[in-house]
Coordinates of C-alpha atoms and ligand atoms in Angstrom, one line a residue:
X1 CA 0.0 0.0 0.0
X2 CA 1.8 3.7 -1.0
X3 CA 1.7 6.3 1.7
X4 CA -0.9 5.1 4.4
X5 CA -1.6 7.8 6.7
X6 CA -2.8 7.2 9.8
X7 CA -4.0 10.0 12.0
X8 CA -5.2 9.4 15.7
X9 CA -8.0 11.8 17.6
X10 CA -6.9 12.3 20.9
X11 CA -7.1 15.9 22.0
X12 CA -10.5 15.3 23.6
X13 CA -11.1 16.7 27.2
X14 CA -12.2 13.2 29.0
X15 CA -13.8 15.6 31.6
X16 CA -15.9 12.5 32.8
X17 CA -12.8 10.6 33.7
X18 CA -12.5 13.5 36.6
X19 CA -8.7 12.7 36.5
X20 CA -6.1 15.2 36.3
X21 CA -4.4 12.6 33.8
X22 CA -5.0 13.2 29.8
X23 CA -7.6 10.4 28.8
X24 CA -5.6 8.6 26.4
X25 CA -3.0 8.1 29.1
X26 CA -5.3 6.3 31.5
X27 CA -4.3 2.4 31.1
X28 CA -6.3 -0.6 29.8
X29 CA -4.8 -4.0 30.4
X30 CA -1.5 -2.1 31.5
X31 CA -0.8 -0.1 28.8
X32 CA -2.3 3.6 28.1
X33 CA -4.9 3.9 25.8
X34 CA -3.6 5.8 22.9
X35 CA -0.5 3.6 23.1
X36 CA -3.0 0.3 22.1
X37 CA -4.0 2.0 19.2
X38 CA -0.3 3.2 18.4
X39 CA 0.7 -0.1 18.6
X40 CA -1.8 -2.0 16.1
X41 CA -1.3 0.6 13.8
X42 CA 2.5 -0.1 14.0
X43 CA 1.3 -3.3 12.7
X44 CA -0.5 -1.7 9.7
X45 CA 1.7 -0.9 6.2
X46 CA 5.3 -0.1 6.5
X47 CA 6.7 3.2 5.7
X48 CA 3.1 4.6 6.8
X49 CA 3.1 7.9 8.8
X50 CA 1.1 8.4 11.7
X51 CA -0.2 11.8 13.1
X52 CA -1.8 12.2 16.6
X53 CA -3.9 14.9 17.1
X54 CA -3.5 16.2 21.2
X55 CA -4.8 18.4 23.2
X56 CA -5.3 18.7 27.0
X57 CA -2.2 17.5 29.7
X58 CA 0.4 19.8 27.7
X59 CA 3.5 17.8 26.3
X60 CA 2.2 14.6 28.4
X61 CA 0.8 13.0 25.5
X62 CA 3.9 13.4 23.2
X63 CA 6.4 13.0 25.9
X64 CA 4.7 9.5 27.3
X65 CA 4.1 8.0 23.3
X66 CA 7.2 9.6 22.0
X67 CA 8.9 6.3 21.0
X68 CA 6.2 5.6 18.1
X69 CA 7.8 7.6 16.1
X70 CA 4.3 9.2 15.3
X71 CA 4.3 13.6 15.1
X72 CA 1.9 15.0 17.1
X73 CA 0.0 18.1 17.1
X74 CA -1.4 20.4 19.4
X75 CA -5.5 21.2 19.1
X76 CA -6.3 24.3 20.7
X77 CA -8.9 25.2 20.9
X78 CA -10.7 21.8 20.0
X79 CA -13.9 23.1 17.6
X80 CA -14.5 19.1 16.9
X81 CA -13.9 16.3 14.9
X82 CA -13.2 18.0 11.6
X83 CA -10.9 20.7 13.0
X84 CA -9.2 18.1 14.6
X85 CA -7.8 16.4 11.3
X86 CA -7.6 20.3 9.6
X87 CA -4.2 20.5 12.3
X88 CA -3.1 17.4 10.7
X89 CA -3.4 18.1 6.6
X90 CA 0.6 20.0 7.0
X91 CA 1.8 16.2 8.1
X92 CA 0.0 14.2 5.5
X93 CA 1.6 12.4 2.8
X94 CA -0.3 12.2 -0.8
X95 CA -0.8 9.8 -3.0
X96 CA -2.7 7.2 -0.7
X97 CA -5.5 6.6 1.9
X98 CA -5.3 8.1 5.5
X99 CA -6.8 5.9 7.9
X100 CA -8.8 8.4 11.1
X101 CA -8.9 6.6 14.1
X102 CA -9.5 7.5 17.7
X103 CA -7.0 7.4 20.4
X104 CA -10.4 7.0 23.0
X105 CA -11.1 3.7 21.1
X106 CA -8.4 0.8 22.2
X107 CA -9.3 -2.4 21.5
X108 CA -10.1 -1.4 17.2
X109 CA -8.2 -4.6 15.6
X110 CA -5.9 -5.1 12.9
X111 CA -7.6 -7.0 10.8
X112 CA -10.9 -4.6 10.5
X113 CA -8.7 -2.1 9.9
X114 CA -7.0 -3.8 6.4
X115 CA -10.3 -4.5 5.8
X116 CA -10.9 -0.8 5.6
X117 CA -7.8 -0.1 3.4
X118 CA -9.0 -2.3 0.7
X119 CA -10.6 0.1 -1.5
X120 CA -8.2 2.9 -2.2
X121 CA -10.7 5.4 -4.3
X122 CA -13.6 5.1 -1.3
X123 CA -14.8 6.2 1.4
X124 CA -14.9 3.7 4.1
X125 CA -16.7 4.1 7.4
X126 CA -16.6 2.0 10.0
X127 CA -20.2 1.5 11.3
X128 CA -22.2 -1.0 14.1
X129 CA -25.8 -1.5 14.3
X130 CA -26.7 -0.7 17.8
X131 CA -30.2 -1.7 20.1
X132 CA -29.6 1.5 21.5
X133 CA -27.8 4.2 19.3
X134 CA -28.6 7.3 21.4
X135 CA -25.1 9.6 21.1
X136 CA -23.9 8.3 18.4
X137 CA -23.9 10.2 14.9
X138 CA -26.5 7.8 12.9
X139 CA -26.0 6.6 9.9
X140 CA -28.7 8.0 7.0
X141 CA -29.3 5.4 3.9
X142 CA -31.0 6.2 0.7
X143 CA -33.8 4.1 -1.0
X144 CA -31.3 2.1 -2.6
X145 CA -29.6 1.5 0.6
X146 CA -26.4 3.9 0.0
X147 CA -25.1 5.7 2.7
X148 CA -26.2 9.4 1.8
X149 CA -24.6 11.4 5.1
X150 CA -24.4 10.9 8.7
X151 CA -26.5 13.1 11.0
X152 CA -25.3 13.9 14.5
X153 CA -27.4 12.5 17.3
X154 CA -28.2 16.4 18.4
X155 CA -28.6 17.5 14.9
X156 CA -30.8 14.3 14.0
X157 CA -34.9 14.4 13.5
X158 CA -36.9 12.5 15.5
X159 CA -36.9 10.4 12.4
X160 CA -32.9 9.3 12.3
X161 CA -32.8 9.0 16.1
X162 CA -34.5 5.5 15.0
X163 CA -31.7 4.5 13.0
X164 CA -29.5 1.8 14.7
X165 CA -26.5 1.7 12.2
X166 CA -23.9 3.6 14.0
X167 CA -20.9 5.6 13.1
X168 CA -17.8 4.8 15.0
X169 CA -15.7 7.2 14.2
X170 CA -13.1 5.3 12.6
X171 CA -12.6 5.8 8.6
X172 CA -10.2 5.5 5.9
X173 CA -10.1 8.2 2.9
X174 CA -8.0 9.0 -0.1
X175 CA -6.0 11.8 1.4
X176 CA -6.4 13.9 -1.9
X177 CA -10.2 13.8 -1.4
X178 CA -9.6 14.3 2.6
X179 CA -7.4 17.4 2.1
X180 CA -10.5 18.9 -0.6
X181 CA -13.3 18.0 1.8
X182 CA -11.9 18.7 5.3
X183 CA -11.3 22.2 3.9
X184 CA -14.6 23.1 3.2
X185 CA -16.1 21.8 6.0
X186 CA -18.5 24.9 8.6
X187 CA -19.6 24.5 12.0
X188 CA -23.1 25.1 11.2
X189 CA -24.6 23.0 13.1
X190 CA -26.1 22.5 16.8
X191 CA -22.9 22.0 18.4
X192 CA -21.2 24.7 16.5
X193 CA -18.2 22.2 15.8
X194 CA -16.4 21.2 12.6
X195 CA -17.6 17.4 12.4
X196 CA -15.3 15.3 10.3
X197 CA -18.8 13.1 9.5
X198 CA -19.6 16.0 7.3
X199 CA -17.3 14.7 4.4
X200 CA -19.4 11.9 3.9
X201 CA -22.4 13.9 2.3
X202 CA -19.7 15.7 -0.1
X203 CA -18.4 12.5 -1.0
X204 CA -22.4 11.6 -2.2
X205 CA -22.3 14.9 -4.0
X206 CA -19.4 14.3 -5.8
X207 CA -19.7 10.5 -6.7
X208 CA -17.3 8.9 -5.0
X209 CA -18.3 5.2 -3.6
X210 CA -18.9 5.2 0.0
X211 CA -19.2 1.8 1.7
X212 CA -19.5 1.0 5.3
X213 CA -17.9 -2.5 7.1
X214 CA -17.9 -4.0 10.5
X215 CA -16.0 -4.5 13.0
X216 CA -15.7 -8.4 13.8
X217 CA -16.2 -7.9 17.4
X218 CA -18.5 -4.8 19.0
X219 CA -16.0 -4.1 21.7
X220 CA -13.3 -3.2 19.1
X221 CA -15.1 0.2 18.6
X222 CA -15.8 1.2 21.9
X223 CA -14.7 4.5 23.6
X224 CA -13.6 5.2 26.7
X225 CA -15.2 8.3 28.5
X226 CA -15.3 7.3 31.4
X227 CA -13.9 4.9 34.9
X228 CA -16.9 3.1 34.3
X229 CA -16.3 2.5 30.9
X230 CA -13.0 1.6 31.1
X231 CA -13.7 -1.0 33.9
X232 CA -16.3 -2.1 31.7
X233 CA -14.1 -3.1 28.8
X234 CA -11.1 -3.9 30.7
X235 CA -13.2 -6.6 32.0
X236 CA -14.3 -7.6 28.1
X237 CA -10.7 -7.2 27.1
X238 CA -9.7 -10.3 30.1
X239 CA -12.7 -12.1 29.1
X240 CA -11.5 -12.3 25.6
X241 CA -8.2 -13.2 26.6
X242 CA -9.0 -15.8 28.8
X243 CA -11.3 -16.9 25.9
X244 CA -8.4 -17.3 23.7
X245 CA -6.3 -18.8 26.1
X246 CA -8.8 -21.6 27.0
X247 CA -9.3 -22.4 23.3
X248 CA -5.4 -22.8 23.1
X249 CA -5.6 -25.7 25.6
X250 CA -4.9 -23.5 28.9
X251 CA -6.4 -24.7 32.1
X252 CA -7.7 -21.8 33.9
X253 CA -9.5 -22.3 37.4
X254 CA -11.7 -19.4 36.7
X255 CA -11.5 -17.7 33.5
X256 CA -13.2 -14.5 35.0
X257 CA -10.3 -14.5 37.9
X258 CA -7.5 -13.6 35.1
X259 CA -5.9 -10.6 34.3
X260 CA -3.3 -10.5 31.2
X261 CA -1.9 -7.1 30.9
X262 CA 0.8 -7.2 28.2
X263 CA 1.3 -10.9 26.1
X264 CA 0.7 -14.5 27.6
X265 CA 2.5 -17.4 25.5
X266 CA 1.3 -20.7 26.9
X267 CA 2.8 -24.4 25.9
X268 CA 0.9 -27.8 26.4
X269 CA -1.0 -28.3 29.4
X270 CA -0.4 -25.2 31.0
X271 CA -2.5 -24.9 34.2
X272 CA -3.3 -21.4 35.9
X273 CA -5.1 -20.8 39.7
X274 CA -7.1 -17.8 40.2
X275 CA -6.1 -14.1 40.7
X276 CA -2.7 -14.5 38.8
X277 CA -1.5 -11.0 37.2
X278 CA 0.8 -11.6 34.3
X279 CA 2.3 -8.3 32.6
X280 CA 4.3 -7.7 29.8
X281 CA 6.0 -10.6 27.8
X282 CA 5.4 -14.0 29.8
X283 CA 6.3 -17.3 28.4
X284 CA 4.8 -20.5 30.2
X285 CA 6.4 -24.1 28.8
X286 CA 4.8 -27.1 28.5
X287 CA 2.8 -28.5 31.6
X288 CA 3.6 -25.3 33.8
X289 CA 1.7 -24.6 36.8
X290 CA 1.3 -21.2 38.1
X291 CA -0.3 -20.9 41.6
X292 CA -3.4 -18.5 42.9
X293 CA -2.8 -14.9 43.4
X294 CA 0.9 -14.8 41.4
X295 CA 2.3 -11.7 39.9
X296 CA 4.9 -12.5 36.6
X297 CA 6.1 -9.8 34.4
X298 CA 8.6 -10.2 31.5
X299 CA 9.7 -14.0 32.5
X300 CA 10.5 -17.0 30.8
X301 CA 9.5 -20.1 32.5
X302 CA 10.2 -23.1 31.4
X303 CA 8.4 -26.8 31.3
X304 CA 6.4 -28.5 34.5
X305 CA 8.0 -25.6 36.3
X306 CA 5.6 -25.2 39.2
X307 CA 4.9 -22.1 40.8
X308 CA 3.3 -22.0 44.1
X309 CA 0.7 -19.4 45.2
X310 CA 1.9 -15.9 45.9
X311 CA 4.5 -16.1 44.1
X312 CA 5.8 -12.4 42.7
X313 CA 8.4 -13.0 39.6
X314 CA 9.8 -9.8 37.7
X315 CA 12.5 -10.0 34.8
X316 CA 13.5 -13.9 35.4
X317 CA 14.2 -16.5 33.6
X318 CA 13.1 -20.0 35.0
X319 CA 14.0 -23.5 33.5
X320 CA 12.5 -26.2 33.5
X321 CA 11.1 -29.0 36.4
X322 CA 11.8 -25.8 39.0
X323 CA 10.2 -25.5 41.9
X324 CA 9.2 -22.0 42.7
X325 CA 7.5 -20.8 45.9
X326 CA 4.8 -20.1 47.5
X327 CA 5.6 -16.6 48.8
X328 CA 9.0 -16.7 46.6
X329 CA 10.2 -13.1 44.8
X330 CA 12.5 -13.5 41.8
X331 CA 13.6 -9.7 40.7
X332 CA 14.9 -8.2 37.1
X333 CA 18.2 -10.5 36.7
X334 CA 17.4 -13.6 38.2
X335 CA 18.5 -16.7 36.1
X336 CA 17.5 -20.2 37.0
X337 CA 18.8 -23.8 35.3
X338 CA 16.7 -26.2 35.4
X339 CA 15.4 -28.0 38.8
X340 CA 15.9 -25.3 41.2
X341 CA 14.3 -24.9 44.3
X342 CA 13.3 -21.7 45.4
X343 CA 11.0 -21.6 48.7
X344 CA 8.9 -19.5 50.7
X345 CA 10.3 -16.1 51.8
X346 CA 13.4 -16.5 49.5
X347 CA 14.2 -13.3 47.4
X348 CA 16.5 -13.4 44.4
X349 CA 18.0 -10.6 42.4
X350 CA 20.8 -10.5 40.0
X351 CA 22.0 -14.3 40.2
X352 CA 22.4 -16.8 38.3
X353 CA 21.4 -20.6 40.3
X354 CA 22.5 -23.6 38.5
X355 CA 21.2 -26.5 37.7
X356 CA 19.2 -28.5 40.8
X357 CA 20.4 -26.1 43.6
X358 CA 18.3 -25.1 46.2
X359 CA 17.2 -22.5 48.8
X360 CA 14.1 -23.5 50.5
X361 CA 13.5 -20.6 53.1
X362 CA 13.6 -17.4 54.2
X363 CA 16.8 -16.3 52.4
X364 CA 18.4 -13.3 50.5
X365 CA 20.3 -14.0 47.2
X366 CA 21.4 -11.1 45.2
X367 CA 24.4 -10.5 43.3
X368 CA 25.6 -14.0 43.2
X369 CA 26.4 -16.4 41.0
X370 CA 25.4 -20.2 42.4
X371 CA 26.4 -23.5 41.1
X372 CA 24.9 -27.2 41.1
X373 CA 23.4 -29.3 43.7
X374 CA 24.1 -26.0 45.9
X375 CA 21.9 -26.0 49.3
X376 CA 21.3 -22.6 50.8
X377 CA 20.5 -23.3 54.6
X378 CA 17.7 -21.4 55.5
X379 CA 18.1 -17.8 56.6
X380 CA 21.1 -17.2 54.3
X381 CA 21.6 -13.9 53.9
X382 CA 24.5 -12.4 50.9
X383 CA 25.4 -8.8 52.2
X384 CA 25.6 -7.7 48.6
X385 CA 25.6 -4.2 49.5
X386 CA 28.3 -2.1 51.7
X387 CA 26.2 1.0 51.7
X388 CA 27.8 2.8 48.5
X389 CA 28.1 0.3 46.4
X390 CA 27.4 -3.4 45.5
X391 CA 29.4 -6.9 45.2
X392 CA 29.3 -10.4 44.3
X393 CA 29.1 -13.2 45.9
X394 CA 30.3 -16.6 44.2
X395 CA 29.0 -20.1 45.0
X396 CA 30.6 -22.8 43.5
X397 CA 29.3 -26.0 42.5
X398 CA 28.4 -28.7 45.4
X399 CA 28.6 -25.9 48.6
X400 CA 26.5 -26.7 51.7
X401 CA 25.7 -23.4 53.1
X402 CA 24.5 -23.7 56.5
X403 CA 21.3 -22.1 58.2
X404 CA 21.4 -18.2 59.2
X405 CA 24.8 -17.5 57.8
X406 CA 25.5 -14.0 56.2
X407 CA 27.9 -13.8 53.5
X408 CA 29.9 -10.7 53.2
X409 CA 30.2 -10.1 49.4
X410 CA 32.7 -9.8 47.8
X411 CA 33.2 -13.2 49.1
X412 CA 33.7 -16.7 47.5
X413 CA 32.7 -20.0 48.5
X414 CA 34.8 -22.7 47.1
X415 CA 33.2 -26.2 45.2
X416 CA 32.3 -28.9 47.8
X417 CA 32.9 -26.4 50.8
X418 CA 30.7 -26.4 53.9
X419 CA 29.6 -23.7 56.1
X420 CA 28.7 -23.9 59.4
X421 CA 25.1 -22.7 60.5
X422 CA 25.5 -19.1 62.1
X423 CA 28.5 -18.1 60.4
X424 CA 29.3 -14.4 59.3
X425 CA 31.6 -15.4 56.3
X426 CA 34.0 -12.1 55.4
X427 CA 36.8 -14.0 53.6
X428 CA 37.1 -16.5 50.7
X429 CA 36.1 -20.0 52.0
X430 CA 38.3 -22.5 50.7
X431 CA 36.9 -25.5 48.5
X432 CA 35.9 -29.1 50.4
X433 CA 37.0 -27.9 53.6
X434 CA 34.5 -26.4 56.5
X435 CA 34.3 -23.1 57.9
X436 CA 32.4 -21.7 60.5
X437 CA 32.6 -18.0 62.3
X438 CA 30.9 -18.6 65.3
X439 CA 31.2 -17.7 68.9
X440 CA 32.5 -21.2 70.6
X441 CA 29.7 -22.6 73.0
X442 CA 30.0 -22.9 76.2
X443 CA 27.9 -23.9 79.5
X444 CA 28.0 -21.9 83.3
X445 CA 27.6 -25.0 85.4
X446 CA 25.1 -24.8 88.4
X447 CA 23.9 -21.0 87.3
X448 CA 20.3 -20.2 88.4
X449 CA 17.6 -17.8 87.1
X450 CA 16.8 -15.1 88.9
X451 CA 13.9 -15.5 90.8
X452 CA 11.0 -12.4 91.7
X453 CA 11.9 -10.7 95.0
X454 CA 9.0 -11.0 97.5
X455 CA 8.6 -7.7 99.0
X456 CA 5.0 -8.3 101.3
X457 CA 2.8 -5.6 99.0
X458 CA -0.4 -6.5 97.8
Ligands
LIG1 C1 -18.0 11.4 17.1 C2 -18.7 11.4 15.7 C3 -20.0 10.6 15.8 C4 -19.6 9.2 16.3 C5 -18.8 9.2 17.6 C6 -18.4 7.9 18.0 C7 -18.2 13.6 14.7 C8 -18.8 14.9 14.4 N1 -19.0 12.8 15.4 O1 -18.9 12.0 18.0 O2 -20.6 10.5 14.6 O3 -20.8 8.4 16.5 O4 -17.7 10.1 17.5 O5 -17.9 7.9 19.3 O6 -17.1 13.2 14.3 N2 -11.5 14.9 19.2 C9 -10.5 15.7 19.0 N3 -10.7 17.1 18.8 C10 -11.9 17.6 18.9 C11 -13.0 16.8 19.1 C12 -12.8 15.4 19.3 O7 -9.3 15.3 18.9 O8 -12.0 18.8 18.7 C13 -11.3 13.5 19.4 C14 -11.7 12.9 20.8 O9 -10.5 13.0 21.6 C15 -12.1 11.5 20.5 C16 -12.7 11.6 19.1 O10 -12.2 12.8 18.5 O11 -11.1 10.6 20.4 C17 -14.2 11.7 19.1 O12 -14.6 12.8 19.9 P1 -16.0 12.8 20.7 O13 -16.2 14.1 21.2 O14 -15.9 11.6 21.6 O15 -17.0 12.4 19.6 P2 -18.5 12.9 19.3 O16 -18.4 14.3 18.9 O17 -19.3 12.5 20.4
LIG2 MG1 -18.0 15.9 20.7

């Protein structure tokens, strides 16, 4: 396709959000709004160019979506729909169509929107019959069925008020015709706005084919005005992810008790409890078990790894037959082989654990790199941090690290080597042998607790 435009609507006041916050900045499954739509239309034509149109929050907008490589333009005043895509026509490449759509309206797929682009001398609207259309601009049909204009709800006789086809507000137009239409539009009209919908009658006027399409799905087209709204479709957004997921084969225990924010890649068998959170990019392998209430972002985990309840994982990477949790913490950094064992109360950060090593309790691992068949004794503590600045602590292969020892990084621990429970471990502990830091134990023969002084008061 040459030069696709797309231009985004977002300069809206979302006064009913009551939020300080620019609209299209508020989040849906994790990410803003505007950056949903910015995102499937980075799947759309390469080389296309794609103009926002922004208005309230200042340089919010543009600073938060700046990595889209979209321009932006300021709206101000905002005198509508029409005046809106006037700001854009300086940004606008010729020669092609130039898709409108709405940074309001998140969930709009990619798919409806190439079947939009597939008549390049038309005008295509994207319309939804609705049982009750009441503030939407209605869509007006001749005798023959042709769309002949859309009337605005407020500008509509009682008449069109019945019509149930609904403009959504999302259109594709050669961007010669756009630029000749958009400059004659007049805010004639109740709301004393430029209305973009407008076009559509000159189009009639001067031949040109108008069609309208569908959406696949309703919720693809609908806008966010307000909290209610958007809790509304944030539910239909998890719904329809969970739906997908189950259909892939995923065991969920409650497919309403789910919430994807970001992209959930599932193997065979995968089985998930309720109230998990996964965020960003999450990979689950082959007969993976993630227990109730988890929180993963960004993490590879791999097969029959199984997570135990509460279990909070950010930026890991997990092989496979591990044993994770519950009440475990895995922060950005952590790398772990396969068959680890990581137990309740055990926090890991930037460390790698190899293969079949285990801490089972109530320990701190950060900075460190551990070897094989290593047991952390619970209450193990690495000191990774002097106050200004951090250090490593290194395992090796084959180390017994007894319980409620602190190691005082940077420190080594050498293969095979034992530690005694209780230890404070400051230097390098040599390989095979045992070390221990501990005060020797000793017993006060024949010593007596104190006993309560009897004094006669009452
Ligand atoms: C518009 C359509 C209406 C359609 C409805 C679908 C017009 C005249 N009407 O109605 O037919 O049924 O959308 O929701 O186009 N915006 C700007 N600048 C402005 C005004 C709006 O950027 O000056 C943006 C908004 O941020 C929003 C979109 O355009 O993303 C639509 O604005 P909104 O006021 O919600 O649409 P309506 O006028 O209600
Ligand atoms: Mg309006």
């Amino acid at each position: 396709m040459s030069s696709l435009n797309i231009v985004i609507l977002a300069a809206g006041k979302g006064k009913r959000m009551h939020s300080d916050k620019p609209k299209v900045l508020h989040a849906l499954a994790g990410r803003p709004l505007l950056q949903h739509v910015l995102e499937t239309a980075t799947q759309l034509a390469p080389g296309k160019n794609t103009c926002v149109v922004y208005g309230h929050g200042g340089e919010a907008v543009p600073q938060a979506m700046a990595r889209y490589g979209a321009s932006f333009v300021l709206q101000e005043p905002q005198l509508g729909t029409g005046h809106a895509v006037q700001q854009t026509l300086p940004h606008l490449h010729d020669g092609g169509m130039t898709l409108v759509l709405y940074g309001d309206v998140p969930l709009i797929q990619r798919a409806t929107l190439e079947k939009m682009l597939t008549q390049p001398q038309a005008l295509t609207l994207l319309t939804l019959n609705l049982d009750n259309p009441s503030g939407y601009g209605r869509i007006v049909r001749d005798a023959a069925n042709n769309v002949s204009c859309i009337v605005e709800e407020k500008d509509a006789t009682a008449g069109q008020r019945t019509i149930q086809e609904v403009n959504t507000g999302i259109l594709a137009v050669p961007t010669h015709l756009l630029r000749s239409w958009v400059g004659k539009l007049t805010d004639n009209n109740a709301q004393g706005e430029y209305y973009l919908t407008d076009i559509v009658a000159m189009a009639v006027a001067q031949g040109v084919a108008v069609q309208a399409v569908q959406p696949a799905q309703a919720w693809e087209v609908m806008g966010i005005n307000s909290k209610v709204q958007l809790a509304e479709l944030e539910r239909i957004w998890q719904q329809e992810q969970a739906q997908q997921l189950l259909m892939q084969g995923v065991t969920l225990a409650d497919p309403a008790r789910l919430d994807v924010r970001g992209k959930l890649v599932c193997g065979r068998d995968v089985e998930i409890d309720v109230g998990c959170i996964f965020e960003g990019e999450v990979t689950l392998g082959d007969n993976v078990r993630v227990g109730a209430y988890s929180v993963i972002r960004d993490a590879r985990i791999g097969a029959a790894t199984h997570i135990e309840p509460y279990t909070h994982i950010n930026q890991a990477d997990i092989g496979e037959h591990c044993h994770i949790g519950p009440y475990a913490r895995l922060r950005p950094g952590s790398k772990l082989h396969n068959e680890v064992h990581i137990g309740n109360f055990v926090e890991v950060k930037n460390s790698e654990i190899a293969h079949g090593s285990k801490a089972n309790h109530l320990s701190y691992i950060g900075d460190s790199s551990v070897g094989s068949r290593v047991n952390i004794g619970a209450g193990t503590i690495t000191c990774n941090y002097d106050g200004a600045n951090k250090h490593r602590t290194v395992i090796e292969d084959d180390v017994f690290i007894g319980s409620n020892t602190q190691l005082v990084a940077p420190v080594k621990v050498g293969r095979g080597a034992t530690i005694g429970a209780g230890s404070t471990i400051t230097k390098d502990a040599p390989e095979k042998e045992l070390t221990l830091s501990r005060a020797k134990q000793m017993t006060v023969p024949g010593w007596q607790r104190p006993v309560k002084k009897v004094t006669g008061e009452k």
